[in-house]
CSV table of C-alpha atoms in Angstrom, one decimal:
chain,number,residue,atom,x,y,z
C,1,UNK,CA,148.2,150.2,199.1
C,2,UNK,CA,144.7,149.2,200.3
C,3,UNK,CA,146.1,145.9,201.1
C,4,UNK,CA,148.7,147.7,203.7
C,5,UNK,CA,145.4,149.9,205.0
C,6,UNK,CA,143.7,146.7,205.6
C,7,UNK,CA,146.7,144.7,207.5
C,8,UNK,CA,147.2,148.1,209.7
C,9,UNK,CA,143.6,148.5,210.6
C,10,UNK,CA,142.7,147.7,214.2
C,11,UNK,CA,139.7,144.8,214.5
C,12,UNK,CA,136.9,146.5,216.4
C,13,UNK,CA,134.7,143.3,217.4
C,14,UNK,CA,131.8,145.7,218.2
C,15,UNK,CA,131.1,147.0,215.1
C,16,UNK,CA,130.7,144.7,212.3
C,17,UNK,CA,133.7,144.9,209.5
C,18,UNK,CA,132.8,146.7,206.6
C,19,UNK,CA,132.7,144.4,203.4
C,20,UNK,CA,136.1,144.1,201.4
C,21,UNK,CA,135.5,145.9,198.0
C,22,UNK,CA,139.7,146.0,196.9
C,23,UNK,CA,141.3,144.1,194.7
C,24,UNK,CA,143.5,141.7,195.4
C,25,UNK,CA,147.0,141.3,193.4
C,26,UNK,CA,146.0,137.7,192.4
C,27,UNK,CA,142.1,138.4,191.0
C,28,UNK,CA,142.0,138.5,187.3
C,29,UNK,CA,141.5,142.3,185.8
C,30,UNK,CA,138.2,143.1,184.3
C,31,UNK,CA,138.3,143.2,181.2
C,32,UNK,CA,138.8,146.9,180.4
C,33,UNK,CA,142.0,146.8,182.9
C,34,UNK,CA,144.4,147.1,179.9
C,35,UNK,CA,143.2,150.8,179.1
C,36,UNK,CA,145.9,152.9,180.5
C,37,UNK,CA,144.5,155.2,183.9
C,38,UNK,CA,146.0,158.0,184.8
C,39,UNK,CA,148.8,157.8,187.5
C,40,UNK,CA,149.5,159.3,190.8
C,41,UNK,CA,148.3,160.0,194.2
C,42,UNK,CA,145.6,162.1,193.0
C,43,UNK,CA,144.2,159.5,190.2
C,44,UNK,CA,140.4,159.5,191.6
C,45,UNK,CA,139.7,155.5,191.9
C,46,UNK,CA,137.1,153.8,190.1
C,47,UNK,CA,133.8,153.4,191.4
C,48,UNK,CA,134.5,149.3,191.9
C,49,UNK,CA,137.6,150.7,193.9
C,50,UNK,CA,135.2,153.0,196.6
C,51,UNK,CA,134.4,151.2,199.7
C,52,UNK,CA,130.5,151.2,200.6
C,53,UNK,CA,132.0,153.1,204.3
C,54,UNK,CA,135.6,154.1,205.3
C,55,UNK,CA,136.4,152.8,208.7
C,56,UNK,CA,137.8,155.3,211.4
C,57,UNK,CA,141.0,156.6,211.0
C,58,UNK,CA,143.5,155.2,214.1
C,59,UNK,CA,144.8,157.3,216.3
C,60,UNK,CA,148.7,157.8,214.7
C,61,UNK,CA,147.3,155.8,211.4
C,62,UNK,CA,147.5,156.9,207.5
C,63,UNK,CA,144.5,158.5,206.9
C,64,UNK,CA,142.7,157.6,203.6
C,65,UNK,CA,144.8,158.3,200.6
C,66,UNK,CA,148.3,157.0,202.5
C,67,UNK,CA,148.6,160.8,204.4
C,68,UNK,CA,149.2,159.9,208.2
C,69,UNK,CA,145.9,160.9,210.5
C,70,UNK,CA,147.1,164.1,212.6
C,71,UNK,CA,146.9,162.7,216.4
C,72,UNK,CA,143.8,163.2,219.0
C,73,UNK,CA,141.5,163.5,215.9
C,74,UNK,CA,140.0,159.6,216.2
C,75,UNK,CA,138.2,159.4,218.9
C,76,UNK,CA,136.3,163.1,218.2
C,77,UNK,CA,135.6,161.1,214.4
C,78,UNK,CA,134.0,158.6,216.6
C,79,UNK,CA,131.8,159.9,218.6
C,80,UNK,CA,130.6,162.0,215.5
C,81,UNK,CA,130.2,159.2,213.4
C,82,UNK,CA,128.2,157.6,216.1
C,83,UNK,CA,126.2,160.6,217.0
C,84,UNK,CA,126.9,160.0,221.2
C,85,UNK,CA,127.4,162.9,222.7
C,86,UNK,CA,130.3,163.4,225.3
C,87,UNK,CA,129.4,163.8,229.0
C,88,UNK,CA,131.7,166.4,230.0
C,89,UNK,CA,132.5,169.4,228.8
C,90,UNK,CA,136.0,171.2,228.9
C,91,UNK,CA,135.2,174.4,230.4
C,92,UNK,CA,133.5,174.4,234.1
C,93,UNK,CA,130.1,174.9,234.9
C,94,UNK,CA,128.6,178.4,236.3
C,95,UNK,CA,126.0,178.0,238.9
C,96,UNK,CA,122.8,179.8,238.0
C,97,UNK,CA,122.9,183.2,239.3
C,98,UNK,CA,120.4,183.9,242.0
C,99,UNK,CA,118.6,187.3,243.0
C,100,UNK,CA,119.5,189.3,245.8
C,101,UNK,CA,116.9,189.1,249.3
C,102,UNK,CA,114.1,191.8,248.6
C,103,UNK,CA,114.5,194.4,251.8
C,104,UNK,CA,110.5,195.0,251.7
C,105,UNK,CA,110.3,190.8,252.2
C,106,UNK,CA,112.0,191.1,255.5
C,107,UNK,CA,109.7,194.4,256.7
C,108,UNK,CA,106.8,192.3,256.1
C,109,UNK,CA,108.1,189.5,258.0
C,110,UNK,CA,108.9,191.9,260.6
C,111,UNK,CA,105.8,193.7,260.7
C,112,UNK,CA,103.7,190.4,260.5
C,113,UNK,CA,105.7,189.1,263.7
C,114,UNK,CA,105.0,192.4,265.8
C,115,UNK,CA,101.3,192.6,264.5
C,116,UNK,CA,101.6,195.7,262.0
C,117,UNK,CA,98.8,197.2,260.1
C,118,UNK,CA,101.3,198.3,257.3
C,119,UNK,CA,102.5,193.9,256.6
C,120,UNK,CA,99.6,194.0,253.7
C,121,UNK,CA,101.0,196.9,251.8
C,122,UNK,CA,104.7,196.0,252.0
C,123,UNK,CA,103.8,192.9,251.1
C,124,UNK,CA,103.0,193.9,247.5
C,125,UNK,CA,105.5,196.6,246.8
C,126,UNK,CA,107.6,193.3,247.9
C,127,UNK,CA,105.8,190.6,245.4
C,128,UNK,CA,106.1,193.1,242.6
C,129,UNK,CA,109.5,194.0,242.6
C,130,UNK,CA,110.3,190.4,243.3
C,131,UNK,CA,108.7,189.6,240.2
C,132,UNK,CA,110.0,192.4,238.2
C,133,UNK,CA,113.4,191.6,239.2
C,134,UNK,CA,113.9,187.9,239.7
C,135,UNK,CA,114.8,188.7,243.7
C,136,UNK,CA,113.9,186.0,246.6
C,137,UNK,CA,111.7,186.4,249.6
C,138,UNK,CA,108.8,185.7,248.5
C,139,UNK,CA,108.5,182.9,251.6
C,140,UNK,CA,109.0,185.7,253.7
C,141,UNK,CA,106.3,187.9,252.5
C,142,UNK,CA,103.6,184.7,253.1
C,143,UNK,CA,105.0,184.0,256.4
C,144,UNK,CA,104.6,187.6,257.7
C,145,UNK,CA,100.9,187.8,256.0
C,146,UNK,CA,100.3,184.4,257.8
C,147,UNK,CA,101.6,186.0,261.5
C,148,UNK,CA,99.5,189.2,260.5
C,149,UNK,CA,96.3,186.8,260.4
C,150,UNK,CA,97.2,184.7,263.4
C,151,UNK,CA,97.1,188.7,265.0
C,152,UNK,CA,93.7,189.6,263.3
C,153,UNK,CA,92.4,186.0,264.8
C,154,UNK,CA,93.7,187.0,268.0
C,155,UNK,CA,92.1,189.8,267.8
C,156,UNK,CA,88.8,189.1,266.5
C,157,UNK,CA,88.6,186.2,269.8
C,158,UNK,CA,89.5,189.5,272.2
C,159,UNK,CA,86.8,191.2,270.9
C,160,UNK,CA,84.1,188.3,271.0
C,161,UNK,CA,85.1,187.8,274.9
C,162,UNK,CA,85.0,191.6,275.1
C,163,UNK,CA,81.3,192.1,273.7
C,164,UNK,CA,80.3,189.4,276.1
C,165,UNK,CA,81.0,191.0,279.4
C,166,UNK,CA,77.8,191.5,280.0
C,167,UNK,CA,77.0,188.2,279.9
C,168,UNK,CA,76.8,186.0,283.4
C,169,UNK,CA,80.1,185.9,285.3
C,170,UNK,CA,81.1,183.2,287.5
C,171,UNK,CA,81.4,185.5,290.9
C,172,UNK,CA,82.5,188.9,291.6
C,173,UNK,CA,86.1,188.0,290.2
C,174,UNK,CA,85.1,188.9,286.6
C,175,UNK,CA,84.5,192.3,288.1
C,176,UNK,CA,86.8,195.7,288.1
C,177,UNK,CA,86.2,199.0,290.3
C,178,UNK,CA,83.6,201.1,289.1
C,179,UNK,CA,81.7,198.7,287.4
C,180,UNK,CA,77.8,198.1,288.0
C,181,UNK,CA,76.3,194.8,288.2
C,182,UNK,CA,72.8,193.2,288.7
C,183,UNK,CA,72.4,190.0,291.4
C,184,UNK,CA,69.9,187.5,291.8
C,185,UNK,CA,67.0,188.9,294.4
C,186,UNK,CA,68.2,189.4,298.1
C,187,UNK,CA,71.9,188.9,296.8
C,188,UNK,CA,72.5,192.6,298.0
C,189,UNK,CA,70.9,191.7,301.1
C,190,UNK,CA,73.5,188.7,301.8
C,191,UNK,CA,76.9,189.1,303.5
C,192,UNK,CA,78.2,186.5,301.1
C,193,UNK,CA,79.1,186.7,297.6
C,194,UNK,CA,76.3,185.7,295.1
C,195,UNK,CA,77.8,182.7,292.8
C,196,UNK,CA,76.7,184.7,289.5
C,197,UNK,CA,76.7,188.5,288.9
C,198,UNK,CA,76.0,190.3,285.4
C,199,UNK,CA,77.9,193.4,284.6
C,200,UNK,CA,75.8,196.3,282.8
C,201,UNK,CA,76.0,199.5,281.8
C,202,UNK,CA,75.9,202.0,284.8
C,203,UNK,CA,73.3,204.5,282.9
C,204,UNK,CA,71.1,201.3,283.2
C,205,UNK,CA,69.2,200.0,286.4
C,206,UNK,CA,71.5,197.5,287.8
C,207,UNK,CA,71.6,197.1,292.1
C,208,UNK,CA,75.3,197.7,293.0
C,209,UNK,CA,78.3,199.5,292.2
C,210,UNK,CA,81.7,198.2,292.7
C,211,UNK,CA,84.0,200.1,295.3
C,212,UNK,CA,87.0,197.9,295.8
C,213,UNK,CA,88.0,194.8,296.7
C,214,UNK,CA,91.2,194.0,299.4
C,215,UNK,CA,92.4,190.7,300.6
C,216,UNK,CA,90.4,189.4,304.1
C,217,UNK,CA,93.3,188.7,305.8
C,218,UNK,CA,95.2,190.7,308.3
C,219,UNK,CA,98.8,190.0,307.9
C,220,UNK,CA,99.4,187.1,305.8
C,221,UNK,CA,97.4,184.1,304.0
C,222,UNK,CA,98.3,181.7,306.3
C,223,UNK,CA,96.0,183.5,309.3
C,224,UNK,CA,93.5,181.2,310.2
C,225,UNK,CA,89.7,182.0,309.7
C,226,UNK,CA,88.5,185.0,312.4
C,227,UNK,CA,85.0,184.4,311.6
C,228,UNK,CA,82.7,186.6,310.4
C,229,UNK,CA,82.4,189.2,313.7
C,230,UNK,CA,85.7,190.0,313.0
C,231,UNK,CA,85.5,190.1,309.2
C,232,UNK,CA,82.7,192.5,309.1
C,233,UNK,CA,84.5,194.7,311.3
C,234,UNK,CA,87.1,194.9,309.6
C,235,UNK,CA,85.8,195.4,306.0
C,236,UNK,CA,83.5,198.4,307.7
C,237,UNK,CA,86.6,200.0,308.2
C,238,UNK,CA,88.4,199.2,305.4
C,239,UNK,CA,85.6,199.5,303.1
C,240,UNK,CA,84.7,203.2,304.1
C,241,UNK,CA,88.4,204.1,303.6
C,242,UNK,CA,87.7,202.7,299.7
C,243,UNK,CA,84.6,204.9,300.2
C,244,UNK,CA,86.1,207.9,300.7
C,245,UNK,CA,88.5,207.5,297.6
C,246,UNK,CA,85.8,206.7,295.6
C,247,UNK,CA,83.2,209.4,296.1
C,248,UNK,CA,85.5,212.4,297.5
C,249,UNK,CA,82.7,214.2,297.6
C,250,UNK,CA,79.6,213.2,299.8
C,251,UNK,CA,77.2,215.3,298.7
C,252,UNK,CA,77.0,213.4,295.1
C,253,UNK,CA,75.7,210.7,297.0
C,254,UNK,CA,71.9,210.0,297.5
C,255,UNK,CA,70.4,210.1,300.7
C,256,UNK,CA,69.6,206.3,300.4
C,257,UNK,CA,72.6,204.5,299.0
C,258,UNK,CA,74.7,202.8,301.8
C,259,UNK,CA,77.9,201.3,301.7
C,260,UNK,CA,77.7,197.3,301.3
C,261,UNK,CA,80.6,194.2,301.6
C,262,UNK,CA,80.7,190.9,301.0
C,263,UNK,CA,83.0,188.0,303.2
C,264,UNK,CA,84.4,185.3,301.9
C,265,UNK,CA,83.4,182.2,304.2
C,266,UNK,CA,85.6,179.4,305.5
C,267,UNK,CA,85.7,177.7,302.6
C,268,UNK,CA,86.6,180.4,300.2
C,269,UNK,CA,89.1,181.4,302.9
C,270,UNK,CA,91.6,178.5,301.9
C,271,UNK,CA,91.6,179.4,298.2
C,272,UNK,CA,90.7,183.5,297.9
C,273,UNK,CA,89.8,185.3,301.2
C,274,UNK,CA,88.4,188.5,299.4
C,275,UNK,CA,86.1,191.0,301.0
C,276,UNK,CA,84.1,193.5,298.3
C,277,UNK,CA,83.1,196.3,298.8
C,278,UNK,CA,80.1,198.2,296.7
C,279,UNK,CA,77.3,200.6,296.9
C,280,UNK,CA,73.5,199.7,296.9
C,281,UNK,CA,70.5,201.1,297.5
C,282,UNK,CA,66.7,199.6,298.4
C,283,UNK,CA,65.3,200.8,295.1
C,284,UNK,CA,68.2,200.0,292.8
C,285,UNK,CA,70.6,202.8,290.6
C,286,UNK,CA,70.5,203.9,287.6
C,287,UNK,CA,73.7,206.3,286.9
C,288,UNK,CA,77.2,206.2,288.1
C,289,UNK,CA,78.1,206.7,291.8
C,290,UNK,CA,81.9,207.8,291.3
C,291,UNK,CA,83.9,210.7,292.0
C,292,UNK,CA,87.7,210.4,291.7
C,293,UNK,CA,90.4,210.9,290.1
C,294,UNK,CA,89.0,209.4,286.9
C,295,UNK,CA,85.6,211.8,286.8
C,296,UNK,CA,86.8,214.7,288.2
C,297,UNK,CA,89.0,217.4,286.9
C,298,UNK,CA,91.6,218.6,288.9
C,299,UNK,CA,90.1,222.2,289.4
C,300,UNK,CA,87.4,220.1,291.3
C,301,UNK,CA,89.3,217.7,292.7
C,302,UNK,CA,91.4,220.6,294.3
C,303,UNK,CA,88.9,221.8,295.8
C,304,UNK,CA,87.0,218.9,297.3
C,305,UNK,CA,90.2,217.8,299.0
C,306,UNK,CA,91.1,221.5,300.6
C,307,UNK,CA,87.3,221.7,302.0
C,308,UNK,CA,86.5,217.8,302.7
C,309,UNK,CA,88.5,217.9,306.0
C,310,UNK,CA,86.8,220.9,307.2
C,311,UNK,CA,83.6,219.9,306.1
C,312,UNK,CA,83.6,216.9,308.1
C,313,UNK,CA,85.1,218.3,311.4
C,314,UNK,CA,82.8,221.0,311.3
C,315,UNK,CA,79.8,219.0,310.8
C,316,UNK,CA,81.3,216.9,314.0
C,317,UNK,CA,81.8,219.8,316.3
C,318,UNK,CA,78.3,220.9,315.9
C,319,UNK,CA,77.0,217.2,316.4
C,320,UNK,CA,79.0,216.6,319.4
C,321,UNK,CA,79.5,219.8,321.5
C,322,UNK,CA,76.6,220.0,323.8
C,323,UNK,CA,77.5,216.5,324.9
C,324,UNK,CA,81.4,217.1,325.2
C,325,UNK,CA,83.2,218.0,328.3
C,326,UNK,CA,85.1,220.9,328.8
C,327,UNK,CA,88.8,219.8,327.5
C,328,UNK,CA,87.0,217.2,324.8
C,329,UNK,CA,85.4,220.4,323.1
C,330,UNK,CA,88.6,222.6,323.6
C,331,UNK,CA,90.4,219.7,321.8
C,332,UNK,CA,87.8,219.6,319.1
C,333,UNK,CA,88.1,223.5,318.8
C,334,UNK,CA,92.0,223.1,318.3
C,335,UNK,CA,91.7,220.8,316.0
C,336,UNK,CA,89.1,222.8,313.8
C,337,UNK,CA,90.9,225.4,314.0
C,338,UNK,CA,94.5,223.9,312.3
C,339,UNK,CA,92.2,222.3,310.0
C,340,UNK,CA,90.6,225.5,308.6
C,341,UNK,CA,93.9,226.7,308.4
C,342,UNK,CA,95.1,224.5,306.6
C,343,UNK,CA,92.3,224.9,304.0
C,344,UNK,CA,93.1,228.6,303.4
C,345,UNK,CA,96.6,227.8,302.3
C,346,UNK,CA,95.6,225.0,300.0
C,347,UNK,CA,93.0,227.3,298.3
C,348,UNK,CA,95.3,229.8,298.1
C,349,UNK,CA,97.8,228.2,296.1
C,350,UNK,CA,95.6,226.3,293.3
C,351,UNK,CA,95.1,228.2,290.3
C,352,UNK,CA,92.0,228.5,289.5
C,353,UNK,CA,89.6,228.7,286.4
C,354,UNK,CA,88.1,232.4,285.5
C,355,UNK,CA,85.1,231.7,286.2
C,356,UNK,CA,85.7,230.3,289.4
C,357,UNK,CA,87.8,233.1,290.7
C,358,UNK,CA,85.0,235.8,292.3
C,359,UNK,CA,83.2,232.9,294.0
C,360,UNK,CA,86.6,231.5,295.5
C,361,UNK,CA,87.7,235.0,296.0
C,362,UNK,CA,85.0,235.8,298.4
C,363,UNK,CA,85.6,232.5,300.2
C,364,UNK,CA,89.2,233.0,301.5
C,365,UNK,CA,88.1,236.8,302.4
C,366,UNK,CA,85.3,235.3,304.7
C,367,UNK,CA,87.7,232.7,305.7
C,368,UNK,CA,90.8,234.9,306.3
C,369,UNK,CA,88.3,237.3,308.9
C,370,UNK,CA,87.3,234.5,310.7
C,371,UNK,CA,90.6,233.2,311.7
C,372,UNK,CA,91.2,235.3,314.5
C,373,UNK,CA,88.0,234.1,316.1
C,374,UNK,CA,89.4,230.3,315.9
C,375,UNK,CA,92.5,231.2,317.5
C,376,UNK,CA,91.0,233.2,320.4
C,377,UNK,CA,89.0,230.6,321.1
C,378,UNK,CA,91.9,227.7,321.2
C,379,UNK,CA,92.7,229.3,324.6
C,380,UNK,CA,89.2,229.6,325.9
C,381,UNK,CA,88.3,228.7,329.3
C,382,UNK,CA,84.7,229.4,329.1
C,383,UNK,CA,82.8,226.7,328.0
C,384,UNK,CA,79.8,229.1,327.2
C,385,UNK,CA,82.5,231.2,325.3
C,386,UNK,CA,83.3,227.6,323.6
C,387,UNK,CA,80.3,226.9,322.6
C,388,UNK,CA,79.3,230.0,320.5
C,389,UNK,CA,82.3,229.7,318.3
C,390,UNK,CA,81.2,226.1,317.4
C,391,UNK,CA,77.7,227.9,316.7
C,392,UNK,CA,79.5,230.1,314.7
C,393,UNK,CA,81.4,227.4,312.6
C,394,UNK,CA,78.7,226.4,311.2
C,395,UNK,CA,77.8,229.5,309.4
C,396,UNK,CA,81.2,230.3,308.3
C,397,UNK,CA,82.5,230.7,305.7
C,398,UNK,CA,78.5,231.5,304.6
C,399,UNK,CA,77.0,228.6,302.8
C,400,UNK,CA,75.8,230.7,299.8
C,401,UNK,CA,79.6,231.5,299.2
C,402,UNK,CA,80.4,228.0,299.2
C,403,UNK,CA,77.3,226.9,297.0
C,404,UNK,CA,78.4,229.7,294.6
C,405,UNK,CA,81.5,228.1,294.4
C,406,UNK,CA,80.6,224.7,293.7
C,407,UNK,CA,78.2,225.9,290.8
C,408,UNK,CA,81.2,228.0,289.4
C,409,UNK,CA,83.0,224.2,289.8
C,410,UNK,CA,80.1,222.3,288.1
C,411,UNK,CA,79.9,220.5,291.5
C,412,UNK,CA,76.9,219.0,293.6
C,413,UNK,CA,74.8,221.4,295.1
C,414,UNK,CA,72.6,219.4,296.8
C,415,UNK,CA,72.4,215.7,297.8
C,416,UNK,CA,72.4,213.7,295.6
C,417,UNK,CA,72.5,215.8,292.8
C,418,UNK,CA,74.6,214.6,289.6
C,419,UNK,CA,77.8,216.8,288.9
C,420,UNK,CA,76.7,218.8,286.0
């Protein structure tokens, strides 16, 4: 039988062949070979009989003891008696699960790209549920902290060139309306624009105050230079138009500012033909000049836009009547006349502050009573007749009505005088 195992068995050259312990029919029997052993399949061979290792089973072979090897079950004996282990596996393998995108990661990437205060706190309700729950964005969450501090830089540079304003600025183009500025000496003096100016605080002593600024040029920028005759005429003009816009009402100003401009000259007029306009006075400033829209509230404002018209004809009739002629002074009545018209009806529709009321009350009373006296007059032929209602303008409406008025307003009462 182990001689049939042996003829059957396949030679494996790579493994070396196990040594040959049977017996072979022609060896002699030892010496005890005579005592009867038992018989049978099941007889359990003698220890000289064991092999030192039993070679693998073939596939479709007897396995030891004569029984056929069931099929498919060498190769697995193998690779176990080997110890290599196989390099597949029968069943497929699962990719590793990943977590799902953390919502709070994408606000912070969000709010970092749009400059939001709130990045830093989303940002850790975002690591910590990303570490409690194995979910991704955790790049997301650094790159919106990182566009949240390229924001922060940003801003911190803003403010640096901020808290330098005041420093030296290269010209007048660093300037905006309404600020004051300092010059080097005579540089108010000069029709042409200083080469360095230093914006300061208004409540300061500084030498100008910026009106406005408008280009020099008349229709386009391809004029050619007009010279400087024509370019101070025509920033006078346009400069006491920004004038009257700027301080709407006159009294606020001091008796010695005056209204100031600077050209640009013929070289400047190539690149940026800018005249500006500002306020000065010989002994310098020390508090803001303006009185607009920005300063004034629009109780005030009301009424210095109703009574600036008529203050200014008024003050013009008086000034020029006993040099006009006859129809130049009728004209001038006329025209008084529509304008103080027209001031009664503005008045009379604003709505007014209580405590304003009883001052503003009495005004449109004296004003309404002397209507009838302006229109008489627009048909006067008399020149003497013509010349007493101009007298008469300028004491009506009375001046202490009007001054009671603008202290009910916290307006100017005098020249000069701060609004309160």
């Amino acid at each position: 039988m182990t001689s049939e195992r042996s003829e059957t068995q396949p030679a494996d050259e790579s493994r070396p062949e196990p040594p040959d312990t049977s017996v072979g029919a022609d060896d002699a029997a030892p010496a005890d070979a005579a005592t009867p052993s038992p018989t049978g399949a099941d007889a359990p061979p003698s220890p000289a009989a064991v092999p030192a290792a039993q070679p693998p089973t073939p596939v479709g072979g007897e396995a030891p003891g004569g029984d056929p090897a069931p099929a498919g079950t060498g190769d697995a004996e193998v690779g176990r008696a080997s110890g290599a282990v196989p390099d597949w596996e029968p069943w497929p393998q699962r990719p590793a699960a990943r977590g799902r995108l953390n919502r709070l990661a994408v606000v912070t990437l969000v709010l970092g790209l749009l400059g939001g205060v709130l990045a830093p706190v989303t940002a850790g309700f975002a690591l910590r549920r990303i570490r409690r729950d194995g979910e991704r964005g955790r790049g997301l969450v650094i790159a919106g902290l990182v566009l949240l501090g390229g924001w922060v830089l940003a801003g911190l540079v803003a403010l640096g060139v901020t808290m330098t304003g005041s420093d030296p600025d290269p010209g007048l183009r660093g300037l905006r309306v309404g600020d004051c500025f300092r010059v080097p000496s005579g540089a108010t003096a000069s029709r042409t624009a200083p080469e360095e100016v230093t914006r300061v605080a208004c409540d300061t002593p500084h030498h100008a105050e910026y009106v406005d600024d408008f280009p020099a040029y008349e229709r386009s920028a391809d004029e050619r230079y007009p010279g400087a005759a024509v370019l101070s005429q025509r920033a006078e003009t346009l400069c006491r138009q920004r004038q009257r816009s700027y301080v709407v009402d006159p009294l606020g100003l001091p008796a010695e500012v005056r209204l100031s401009w600077y050209l640009p000259t013929r070289v400047d007029w190539s690149t940026d033909p800018t005249i500006t306009c500002y306020l000065t006075a010989p002994g310098g400033l020390s508090r803001s000049l303006r009185m607009d829209t920005t300063v004034l509230d629009p109780a005030q404002l009301g009424y210095l836009l109703a009574s600036r018209d008529w203050t200014e004809v008024r003050a013009a009739l008086v000034a020029s009547a006993p040099t006009s002629t006859p129809a130049g002074l009728r004209d001038a009545v006329r025209r008084a006349e529509t304008i103080h018209t027209d001031m009664w009806f503005r008045l009379r529709r604003e709505t007014w502050p209580e405590a304003v009321r009883p001052a503003m009350e009495r005004l449109l009373t004296e004003m309404e009573q002397d209507e009838p006296t302006w229109r008489d007059a627009d048909g006067e032929p008399d020149r003497g007749r013509l010349l007493q209602v101009v007298a008469q303008a300028g004491q009506h409406p009375d001046p202490a009505t009007e001054l009671a008025v603008r202290q009910a307003l916290g307006l100017p009462t005098a020249q000069g005088e701060p609004m309160r």
